[in-house]
Structures are given as C-alpha cells and as structure tokens.
C-alpha cells in the first residue's frame, strides 16, 4: 500500500480542527447537560439530568424555594447513583395571583450506589410567573413543591401510580 505525504502544515491542520469543532452542535462540544425550563416536563428532565450528573448546584437552583439548605439537599442524594423520571404530562394549569401552577404526576426509578433499585411516586408542583417581563424577568418554570413517597418496585403499577399521584 502506498501512502502519500501531504504538504499540509501545522497551522492549516489546527485551522481545520477549529472549523470542525465550530461545526459541531454546542452540546457535543461542551456537554453541560440538559437545561430547559420552558415547560414543566422540560424542567423535570433538566432537574434529574443535573442530579444524575451530580451537578447539585444546578439542580438546587431549579427550586424556587429549596426544601432544605444546600448541604442537606446534597446529602439526600449521597446513595443515589442515577434516577429515571417518568411523568404523566400535565393537562391542567391553575392560575393564581400572577402565577401559573402545574401538578406533574411523577414516578422515579432510582438506582442506588449499592445496586438496589427503589421506586418513588407522587406529585411535583411547578410554578411560573405570568406577569409581564418588566415586572418579573424570570418567566421560566421553577420547582415549587414535591410530595413523593417510596413505593414497592412494581413496573406494572406505574400507570396507576401516575393516575393517583396528584389528587385533584
């Protein structure tokens, strides 16, 4: 097999590499995770993406008013290796005093660091301001409340758990 040497100098190779990197999507270049708060579903996907990456500061920031101080929040995930989130897309938005609230039925499948599997079911409440941008510049959804309980691991029960997760 015959090989040919090219006359491509080092500066040209670096320039081509830079062009290839610029052509890649931003997430492929610097994968800092999924971060989208435009809908309740995207907010929960972003939250669990941050937790799965152990980016606790980002996860904590999704809370409007965090339920614990930061150190307790992080300690609560010490035994969690990964979490899969299953939601039933919300169909009702409640409005009150300049805010929109959505209850999101949720089931979590948790893999612990010891290899055991756990399941949690319940309801996340998310909030978004519906005031004009000049009075409320943050128009993204935030975690407002969560009420989840540990349940027996039973994949067949997931549909009924989602149905019962957020009482009307």
mmCIF file with all atom_site columns, C-alpha atoms in Angstrom:
data_model
loop_
_atom_site.group_PDB
_atom_site.id
_atom_site.type_symbol
_atom_site.label_atom_id
_atom_site.label_alt_id
_atom_site.label_comp_id
_atom_site.label_asym_id
_atom_site.label_entity_id
_atom_site.label_seq_id
_atom_site.pdbx_PDB_ins_code
_atom_site.Cartn_x
_atom_site.Cartn_y
_atom_site.Cartn_z
_atom_site.occupancy
_atom_site.B_iso_or_equiv
_atom_site.pdbx_formal_charge
_atom_site.auth_seq_id
_atom_site.auth_comp_id
_atom_site.auth_asym_id
_atom_site.auth_atom_id
_atom_site.pdbx_PDB_model_num
ATOM 1   C CA . UNK A 1 1   ? 0.000   0.000  0.000  1.00 0.00 ? 1   UNK A CA 1
ATOM 2   C CA . UNK A 1 2   ? 1.370   3.350  -0.992 1.00 0.00 ? 2   UNK A CA 1
ATOM 3   C CA . UNK A 1 3   ? 0.990   6.389  1.250  1.00 0.00 ? 3   UNK A CA 1
ATOM 4   C CA . UNK A 1 4   ? 1.395   9.958  0.170  1.00 0.00 ? 4   UNK A CA 1
ATOM 5   C CA . UNK A 1 5   ? 2.627   12.725 2.348  1.00 0.00 ? 5   UNK A CA 1
ATOM 6   C CA . UNK A 1 6   ? 0.632   15.884 2.271  1.00 0.00 ? 6   UNK A CA 1
ATOM 7   C CA . UNK A 1 7   ? 2.025   19.329 2.235  1.00 0.00 ? 7   UNK A CA 1
ATOM 8   C CA . UNK A 1 8   ? -0.454  20.465 4.888  1.00 0.00 ? 8   UNK A CA 1
ATOM 9   C CA . UNK A 1 9   ? 1.348   22.486 7.525  1.00 0.00 ? 9   UNK A CA 1
ATOM 10  C CA . UNK A 1 10  ? 0.521   22.533 11.257 1.00 0.00 ? 10  UNK A CA 1
ATOM 11  C CA . UNK A 1 11  ? -1.349  25.897 11.125 1.00 0.00 ? 11  UNK A CA 1
ATOM 12  C CA . UNK A 1 12  ? -3.668  24.535 8.421  1.00 0.00 ? 12  UNK A CA 1
ATOM 13  C CA . UNK A 1 13  ? -4.361  21.370 10.466 1.00 0.00 ? 13  UNK A CA 1
ATOM 14  C CA . UNK A 1 14  ? -5.226  23.465 13.535 1.00 0.00 ? 14  UNK A CA 1
ATOM 15  C CA . UNK A 1 15  ? -7.491  25.710 11.461 1.00 0.00 ? 15  UNK A CA 1
ATOM 16  C CA . UNK A 1 16  ? -9.331  22.661 10.061 1.00 0.00 ? 16  UNK A CA 1
ATOM 17  C CA . UNK A 1 17  ? -9.741  21.221 13.554 1.00 0.00 ? 17  UNK A CA 1
ATOM 18  C CA . UNK A 1 18  ? -11.161 24.537 14.761 1.00 0.00 ? 18  UNK A CA 1
ATOM 19  C CA . UNK A 1 19  ? -13.642 24.578 11.870 1.00 0.00 ? 19  UNK A CA 1
ATOM 20  C CA . UNK A 1 20  ? -14.758 21.031 12.702 1.00 0.00 ? 20  UNK A CA 1
ATOM 21  C CA . UNK A 1 21  ? -15.305 21.980 16.348 1.00 0.00 ? 21  UNK A CA 1
ATOM 22  C CA . UNK A 1 22  ? -17.307 25.055 15.347 1.00 0.00 ? 22  UNK A CA 1
ATOM 23  C CA . UNK A 1 23  ? -19.489 22.908 13.103 1.00 0.00 ? 23  UNK A CA 1
ATOM 24  C CA . UNK A 1 24  ? -20.441 20.581 15.973 1.00 0.00 ? 24  UNK A CA 1
ATOM 25  C CA . UNK A 1 25  ? -23.561 21.377 17.969 1.00 0.00 ? 25  UNK A CA 1
ATOM 26  C CA . UNK A 1 26  ? -22.844 23.209 21.218 1.00 0.00 ? 26  UNK A CA 1
ATOM 27  C CA . UNK A 1 27  ? -23.905 20.228 23.327 1.00 0.00 ? 27  UNK A CA 1
ATOM 28  C CA . UNK A 1 28  ? -21.389 17.984 21.554 1.00 0.00 ? 28  UNK A CA 1
ATOM 29  C CA . UNK A 1 29  ? -18.595 20.482 22.269 1.00 0.00 ? 29  UNK A CA 1
ATOM 30  C CA . UNK A 1 30  ? -19.296 21.144 25.928 1.00 0.00 ? 30  UNK A CA 1
ATOM 31  C CA . UNK A 1 31  ? -21.889 18.781 27.330 1.00 0.00 ? 31  UNK A CA 1
ATOM 32  C CA . UNK A 1 32  ? -23.034 20.591 30.458 1.00 0.00 ? 32  UNK A CA 1
ATOM 33  C CA . UNK A 1 33  ? -26.339 18.782 30.491 1.00 0.00 ? 33  UNK A CA 1
ATOM 34  C CA . UNK A 1 34  ? -29.923 19.364 29.552 1.00 0.00 ? 34  UNK A CA 1
ATOM 35  C CA . UNK A 1 35  ? -31.081 22.752 30.802 1.00 0.00 ? 35  UNK A CA 1
ATOM 36  C CA . UNK A 1 36  ? -34.530 23.761 29.595 1.00 0.00 ? 36  UNK A CA 1
ATOM 37  C CA . UNK A 1 37  ? -37.211 25.341 31.775 1.00 0.00 ? 37  UNK A CA 1
ATOM 38  C CA . UNK A 1 38  ? -39.710 26.234 29.044 1.00 0.00 ? 38  UNK A CA 1
ATOM 39  C CA . UNK A 1 39  ? -42.248 23.590 30.121 1.00 0.00 ? 39  UNK A CA 1
ATOM 40  C CA . UNK A 1 40  ? -42.962 21.589 33.284 1.00 0.00 ? 40  UNK A CA 1
ATOM 41  C CA . UNK A 1 41  ? -41.742 18.390 31.593 1.00 0.00 ? 41  UNK A CA 1
ATOM 42  C CA . UNK A 1 42  ? -38.512 20.043 30.446 1.00 0.00 ? 42  UNK A CA 1
ATOM 43  C CA . UNK A 1 43  ? -37.936 21.428 33.938 1.00 0.00 ? 43  UNK A CA 1
ATOM 44  C CA . UNK A 1 44  ? -38.161 17.949 35.500 1.00 0.00 ? 44  UNK A CA 1
ATOM 45  C CA . UNK A 1 45  ? -35.959 16.469 32.767 1.00 0.00 ? 45  UNK A CA 1
ATOM 46  C CA . UNK A 1 46  ? -33.396 19.207 33.457 1.00 0.00 ? 46  UNK A CA 1
ATOM 47  C CA . UNK A 1 47  ? -33.602 18.687 37.222 1.00 0.00 ? 47  UNK A CA 1
ATOM 48  C CA . UNK A 1 48  ? -32.949 14.953 37.036 1.00 0.00 ? 48  UNK A CA 1
ATOM 49  C CA . UNK A 1 49  ? -30.282 15.437 34.382 1.00 0.00 ? 49  UNK A CA 1
ATOM 50  C CA . UNK A 1 50  ? -28.458 17.705 36.845 1.00 0.00 ? 50  UNK A CA 1
ATOM 51  C CA . UNK A 1 51  ? -28.875 15.204 39.694 1.00 0.00 ? 51  UNK A CA 1
ATOM 52  C CA . UNK A 1 52  ? -27.647 12.315 37.543 1.00 0.00 ? 52  UNK A CA 1
ATOM 53  C CA . UNK A 1 53  ? -24.562 14.364 36.639 1.00 0.00 ? 53  UNK A CA 1
ATOM 54  C CA . UNK A 1 54  ? -24.073 15.215 40.325 1.00 0.00 ? 54  UNK A CA 1
ATOM 55  C CA . UNK A 1 55  ? -24.398 18.867 39.365 1.00 0.00 ? 55  UNK A CA 1
ATOM 56  C CA . UNK A 1 56  ? -26.155 19.608 42.627 1.00 0.00 ? 56  UNK A CA 1
ATOM 57  C CA . UNK A 1 57  ? -25.759 23.377 42.364 1.00 0.00 ? 57  UNK A CA 1
ATOM 58  C CA . UNK A 1 58  ? -27.694 23.399 39.077 1.00 0.00 ? 58  UNK A CA 1
ATOM 59  C CA . UNK A 1 59  ? -30.356 21.040 40.476 1.00 0.00 ? 59  UNK A CA 1
ATOM 60  C CA . UNK A 1 60  ? -30.707 23.164 43.613 1.00 0.00 ? 60  UNK A CA 1
ATOM 61  C CA . UNK A 1 61  ? -31.139 26.297 41.511 1.00 0.00 ? 61  UNK A CA 1
ATOM 62  C CA . UNK A 1 62  ? -34.267 24.856 39.855 1.00 0.00 ? 62  UNK A CA 1
ATOM 63  C CA . UNK A 1 63  ? -36.103 25.225 43.179 1.00 0.00 ? 63  UNK A CA 1
ATOM 64  C CA . UNK A 1 64  ? -37.954 28.471 43.743 1.00 0.00 ? 64  UNK A CA 1
ATOM 65  C CA . UNK A 1 65  ? -37.583 27.958 47.490 1.00 0.00 ? 65  UNK A CA 1
ATOM 66  C CA . UNK A 1 66  ? -35.469 24.862 48.181 1.00 0.00 ? 66  UNK A CA 1
ATOM 67  C CA . UNK A 1 67  ? -36.942 22.457 50.756 1.00 0.00 ? 67  UNK A CA 1
ATOM 68  C CA . UNK A 1 68  ? -33.569 22.113 52.568 1.00 0.00 ? 68  UNK A CA 1
ATOM 69  C CA . UNK A 1 69  ? -30.341 24.006 52.888 1.00 0.00 ? 69  UNK A CA 1
ATOM 70  C CA . UNK A 1 70  ? -27.820 23.112 50.189 1.00 0.00 ? 70  UNK A CA 1
ATOM 71  C CA . UNK A 1 71  ? -25.720 20.686 52.283 1.00 0.00 ? 71  UNK A CA 1
ATOM 72  C CA . UNK A 1 72  ? -28.789 18.664 53.356 1.00 0.00 ? 72  UNK A CA 1
ATOM 73  C CA . UNK A 1 73  ? -30.010 18.686 49.758 1.00 0.00 ? 73  UNK A CA 1
ATOM 74  C CA . UNK A 1 74  ? -26.712 17.200 48.518 1.00 0.00 ? 74  UNK A CA 1
ATOM 75  C CA . UNK A 1 75  ? -26.554 14.702 51.390 1.00 0.00 ? 75  UNK A CA 1
ATOM 76  C CA . UNK A 1 76  ? -30.013 13.452 50.421 1.00 0.00 ? 76  UNK A CA 1
ATOM 77  C CA . UNK A 1 77  ? -28.558 12.123 47.155 1.00 0.00 ? 77  UNK A CA 1
ATOM 78  C CA . UNK A 1 78  ? -25.415 10.536 48.631 1.00 0.00 ? 78  UNK A CA 1
ATOM 79  C CA . UNK A 1 79  ? -26.630 6.971  47.967 1.00 0.00 ? 79  UNK A CA 1
ATOM 80  C CA . UNK A 1 80  ? -28.225 7.729  44.574 1.00 0.00 ? 80  UNK A CA 1
ATOM 81  C CA . UNK A 1 81  ? -26.336 6.556  41.507 1.00 0.00 ? 81  UNK A CA 1
ATOM 82  C CA . UNK A 1 82  ? -28.961 7.510  38.929 1.00 0.00 ? 82  UNK A CA 1
ATOM 83  C CA . UNK A 1 83  ? -32.629 8.319  38.568 1.00 0.00 ? 83  UNK A CA 1
ATOM 84  C CA . UNK A 1 84  ? -35.033 7.826  35.705 1.00 0.00 ? 84  UNK A CA 1
ATOM 85  C CA . UNK A 1 85  ? -38.053 10.104 35.794 1.00 0.00 ? 85  UNK A CA 1
ATOM 86  C CA . UNK A 1 86  ? -41.418 9.110  34.339 1.00 0.00 ? 86  UNK A CA 1
ATOM 87  C CA . UNK A 1 87  ? -44.129 11.732 34.194 1.00 0.00 ? 87  UNK A CA 1
ATOM 88  C CA . UNK A 1 88  ? -47.678 11.999 33.004 1.00 0.00 ? 88  UNK A CA 1
ATOM 89  C CA . UNK A 1 89  ? -47.723 15.242 31.040 1.00 0.00 ? 89  UNK A CA 1
ATOM 90  C CA . UNK A 1 90  ? -49.826 17.813 32.858 1.00 0.00 ? 90  UNK A CA 1
ATOM 91  C CA . UNK A 1 91  ? -53.162 18.711 31.324 1.00 0.00 ? 91  UNK A CA 1
ATOM 92  C CA . UNK A 1 92  ? -54.300 21.441 33.697 1.00 0.00 ? 92  UNK A CA 1
ATOM 93  C CA . UNK A 1 93  ? -52.703 24.773 34.530 1.00 0.00 ? 93  UNK A CA 1
ATOM 94  C CA . UNK A 1 94  ? -54.014 26.655 37.545 1.00 0.00 ? 94  UNK A CA 1
ATOM 95  C CA . UNK A 1 95  ? -53.630 30.411 37.756 1.00 0.00 ? 95  UNK A CA 1
ATOM 96  C CA . UNK A 1 96  ? -53.367 32.486 40.922 1.00 0.00 ? 96  UNK A CA 1
ATOM 97  C CA . UNK A 1 97  ? -52.100 35.972 41.752 1.00 0.00 ? 97  UNK A CA 1
ATOM 98  C CA . UNK A 1 98  ? -49.641 36.432 38.910 1.00 0.00 ? 98  UNK A CA 1
ATOM 99  C CA . UNK A 1 99  ? -48.523 32.795 38.802 1.00 0.00 ? 99  UNK A CA 1
ATOM 100 C CA . UNK A 1 100 ? -49.249 29.624 36.912 1.00 0.00 ? 100 UNK A CA 1
ATOM 101 C CA . UNK A 1 101 ? -49.115 26.308 38.785 1.00 0.00 ? 101 UNK A CA 1
ATOM 102 C CA . UNK A 1 102 ? -48.983 22.817 37.334 1.00 0.00 ? 102 UNK A CA 1
ATOM 103 C CA . UNK A 1 103 ? -49.166 19.498 39.166 1.00 0.00 ? 103 UNK A CA 1
ATOM 104 C CA . UNK A 1 104 ? -46.991 16.875 37.456 1.00 0.00 ? 104 UNK A CA 1
ATOM 105 C CA . UNK A 1 105 ? -47.648 13.192 38.294 1.00 0.00 ? 105 UNK A CA 1
ATOM 106 C CA . UNK A 1 106 ? -44.232 11.560 38.668 1.00 0.00 ? 106 UNK A CA 1
ATOM 107 C CA . UNK A 1 107 ? -42.660 8.142  39.189 1.00 0.00 ? 107 UNK A CA 1
ATOM 108 C CA . UNK A 1 108 ? -38.931 7.862  39.894 1.00 0.00 ? 108 UNK A CA 1
ATOM 109 C CA . UNK A 1 109 ? -36.847 4.743  39.290 1.00 0.00 ? 109 UNK A CA 1
ATOM 110 C CA . UNK A 1 110 ? -33.724 5.083  41.415 1.00 0.00 ? 110 UNK A CA 1
ATOM 111 C CA . UNK A 1 111 ? -30.546 3.033  41.174 1.00 0.00 ? 111 UNK A CA 1
ATOM 112 C CA . UNK A 1 112 ? -28.536 3.232  44.393 1.00 0.00 ? 112 UNK A CA 1
ATOM 113 C CA . UNK A 1 113 ? -24.767 3.019  44.729 1.00 0.00 ? 113 UNK A CA 1
ATOM 114 C CA . UNK A 1 114 ? -25.169 -0.400 46.355 1.00 0.00 ? 114 UNK A CA 1
ATOM 115 C CA . UNK A 1 115 ? -27.002 -1.702 43.281 1.00 0.00 ? 115 UNK A CA 1
ATOM 116 C CA . UNK A 1 116 ? -30.509 -1.794 44.699 1.00 0.00 ? 116 UNK A CA 1
ATOM 117 C CA . UNK A 1 117 ? -33.457 -0.322 42.892 1.00 0.00 ? 117 UNK A CA 1
ATOM 118 C CA . UNK A 1 118 ? -36.042 1.936  44.503 1.00 0.00 ? 118 UNK A CA 1
ATOM 119 C CA . UNK A 1 119 ? -39.266 3.454  43.239 1.00 0.00 ? 119 UNK A CA 1
ATOM 120 C CA . UNK A 1 120 ? -40.922 6.692  44.341 1.00 0.00 ? 120 UNK A CA 1
ATOM 121 C CA . UNK A 1 121 ? -44.286 8.086  43.258 1.00 0.00 ? 121 UNK A CA 1
ATOM 122 C CA . UNK A 1 122 ? -46.006 11.362 43.801 1.00 0.00 ? 122 UNK A CA 1
ATOM 123 C CA . UNK A 1 123 ? -46.518 14.859 42.571 1.00 0.00 ? 123 UNK A CA 1
ATOM 124 C CA . UNK A 1 124 ? -44.286 17.794 41.715 1.00 0.00 ? 124 UNK A CA 1
ATOM 125 C CA . UNK A 1 125 ? -45.856 21.229 41.678 1.00 0.00 ? 125 UNK A CA 1
ATOM 126 C CA . UNK A 1 126 ? -44.105 23.671 39.382 1.00 0.00 ? 126 UNK A CA 1
ATOM 127 C CA . UNK A 1 127 ? -44.633 27.424 39.150 1.00 0.00 ? 127 UNK A CA 1
ATOM 128 C CA . UNK A 1 128 ? -44.122 30.131 36.572 1.00 0.00 ? 128 UNK A CA 1
ATOM 129 C CA . UNK A 1 129 ? -44.789 33.847 36.769 1.00 0.00 ? 129 UNK A CA 1
ATOM 130 C CA . UNK A 1 130 ? -47.339 35.119 34.284 1.00 0.00 ? 130 UNK A CA 1
ATOM 131 C CA . UNK A 1 131 ? -46.595 38.771 34.986 1.00 0.00 ? 131 UNK A CA 1
ATOM 132 C CA . UNK A 1 132 ? -45.227 40.986 32.225 1.00 0.00 ? 132 UNK A CA 1
ATOM 133 C CA . UNK A 1 133 ? -41.440 40.580 31.718 1.00 0.00 ? 133 UNK A CA 1
ATOM 134 C CA . UNK A 1 134 ? -40.715 44.081 33.003 1.00 0.00 ? 134 UNK A CA 1
ATOM 135 C CA . UNK A 1 135 ? -42.143 43.178 36.448 1.00 0.00 ? 135 UNK A CA 1
ATOM 136 C CA . UNK A 1 136 ? -40.978 39.558 36.522 1.00 0.00 ? 136 UNK A CA 1
ATOM 137 C CA . UNK A 1 137 ? -37.959 38.944 34.265 1.00 0.00 ? 137 UNK A CA 1
ATOM 138 C CA . UNK A 1 138 ? -37.752 35.190 35.013 1.00 0.00 ? 138 UNK A CA 1
ATOM 139 C CA . UNK A 1 139 ? -40.534 33.586 33.001 1.00 0.00 ? 139 UNK A CA 1
ATOM 140 C CA . UNK A 1 140 ? -39.166 30.048 33.313 1.00 0.00 ? 140 UNK A CA 1
ATOM 141 C CA . UNK A 1 141 ? -40.786 27.235 35.292 1.00 0.00 ? 141 UNK A CA 1
ATOM 142 C CA . UNK A 1 142 ? -39.389 26.501 38.773 1.00 0.00 ? 142 UNK A CA 1
ATOM 143 C CA . UNK A 1 143 ? -39.887 23.654 41.203 1.00 0.00 ? 143 UNK A CA 1
ATOM 144 C CA . UNK A 1 144 ? -42.355 24.847 43.810 1.00 0.00 ? 144 UNK A CA 1
ATOM 145 C CA . UNK A 1 145 ? -43.223 21.740 45.851 1.00 0.00 ? 145 UNK A CA 1
ATOM 146 C CA . UNK A 1 146 ? -42.798 17.972 45.796 1.00 0.00 ? 146 UNK A CA 1
ATOM 147 C CA . UNK A 1 147 ? -44.664 15.208 47.541 1.00 0.00 ? 147 UNK A CA 1
ATOM 148 C CA . UNK A 1 148 ? -43.145 11.835 46.685 1.00 0.00 ? 148 UNK A CA 1
ATOM 149 C CA . UNK A 1 149 ? -43.175 8.623  48.710 1.00 0.00 ? 149 UNK A CA 1
ATOM 150 C CA . UNK A 1 150 ? -41.264 5.402  48.355 1.00 0.00 ? 150 UNK A CA 1
ATOM 151 C CA . UNK A 1 151 ? -43.362 2.563  46.934 1.00 0.00 ? 151 UNK A CA 1
ATOM 152 C CA . UNK A 1 152 ? -42.652 -1.086 46.184 1.00 0.00 ? 152 UNK A CA 1
ATOM 153 C CA . UNK A 1 153 ? -40.797 -1.616 42.926 1.00 0.00 ? 153 UNK A CA 1
ATOM 154 C CA . UNK A 1 154 ? -43.501 -2.778 40.540 1.00 0.00 ? 154 UNK A CA 1
ATOM 155 C CA . UNK A 1 155 ? -43.238 -1.699 36.919 1.00 0.00 ? 155 UNK A CA 1
ATOM 156 C CA . UNK A 1 156 ? -46.789 -2.823 36.148 1.00 0.00 ? 156 UNK A CA 1
ATOM 157 C CA . UNK A 1 157 ? -48.084 -0.342 38.748 1.00 0.00 ? 157 UNK A CA 1
ATOM 158 C CA . UNK A 1 158 ? -46.527 2.727  37.075 1.00 0.00 ? 158 UNK A CA 1
ATOM 159 C CA . UNK A 1 159 ? -49.681 3.761  35.124 1.00 0.00 ? 159 UNK A CA 1
ATOM 160 C CA . UNK A 1 160 ? -51.897 3.577  38.213 1.00 0.00 ? 160 UNK A CA 1
ATOM 161 C CA . UNK A 1 161 ? -49.256 5.361  40.322 1.00 0.00 ? 161 UNK A CA 1
ATOM 162 C CA . UNK A 1 162 ? -49.207 8.226  37.817 1.00 0.00 ? 162 UNK A CA 1
ATOM 163 C CA . UNK A 1 163 ? -53.005 8.391  37.756 1.00 0.00 ? 163 UNK A CA 1
ATOM 164 C CA . UNK A 1 164 ? -53.204 8.682  41.544 1.00 0.00 ? 164 UNK A CA 1
ATOM 165 C CA . UNK A 1 165 ? -50.105 10.857 42.052 1.00 0.00 ? 165 UNK A CA 1
ATOM 166 C CA . UNK A 1 166 ? -51.668 14.335 42.036 1.00 0.00 ? 166 UNK A CA 1
ATOM 167 C CA . UNK A 1 167 ? -55.093 14.387 43.678 1.00 0.00 ? 167 UNK A CA 1
ATOM 168 C CA . UNK A 1 168 ? -57.425 16.974 42.218 1.00 0.00 ? 168 UNK A CA 1
#
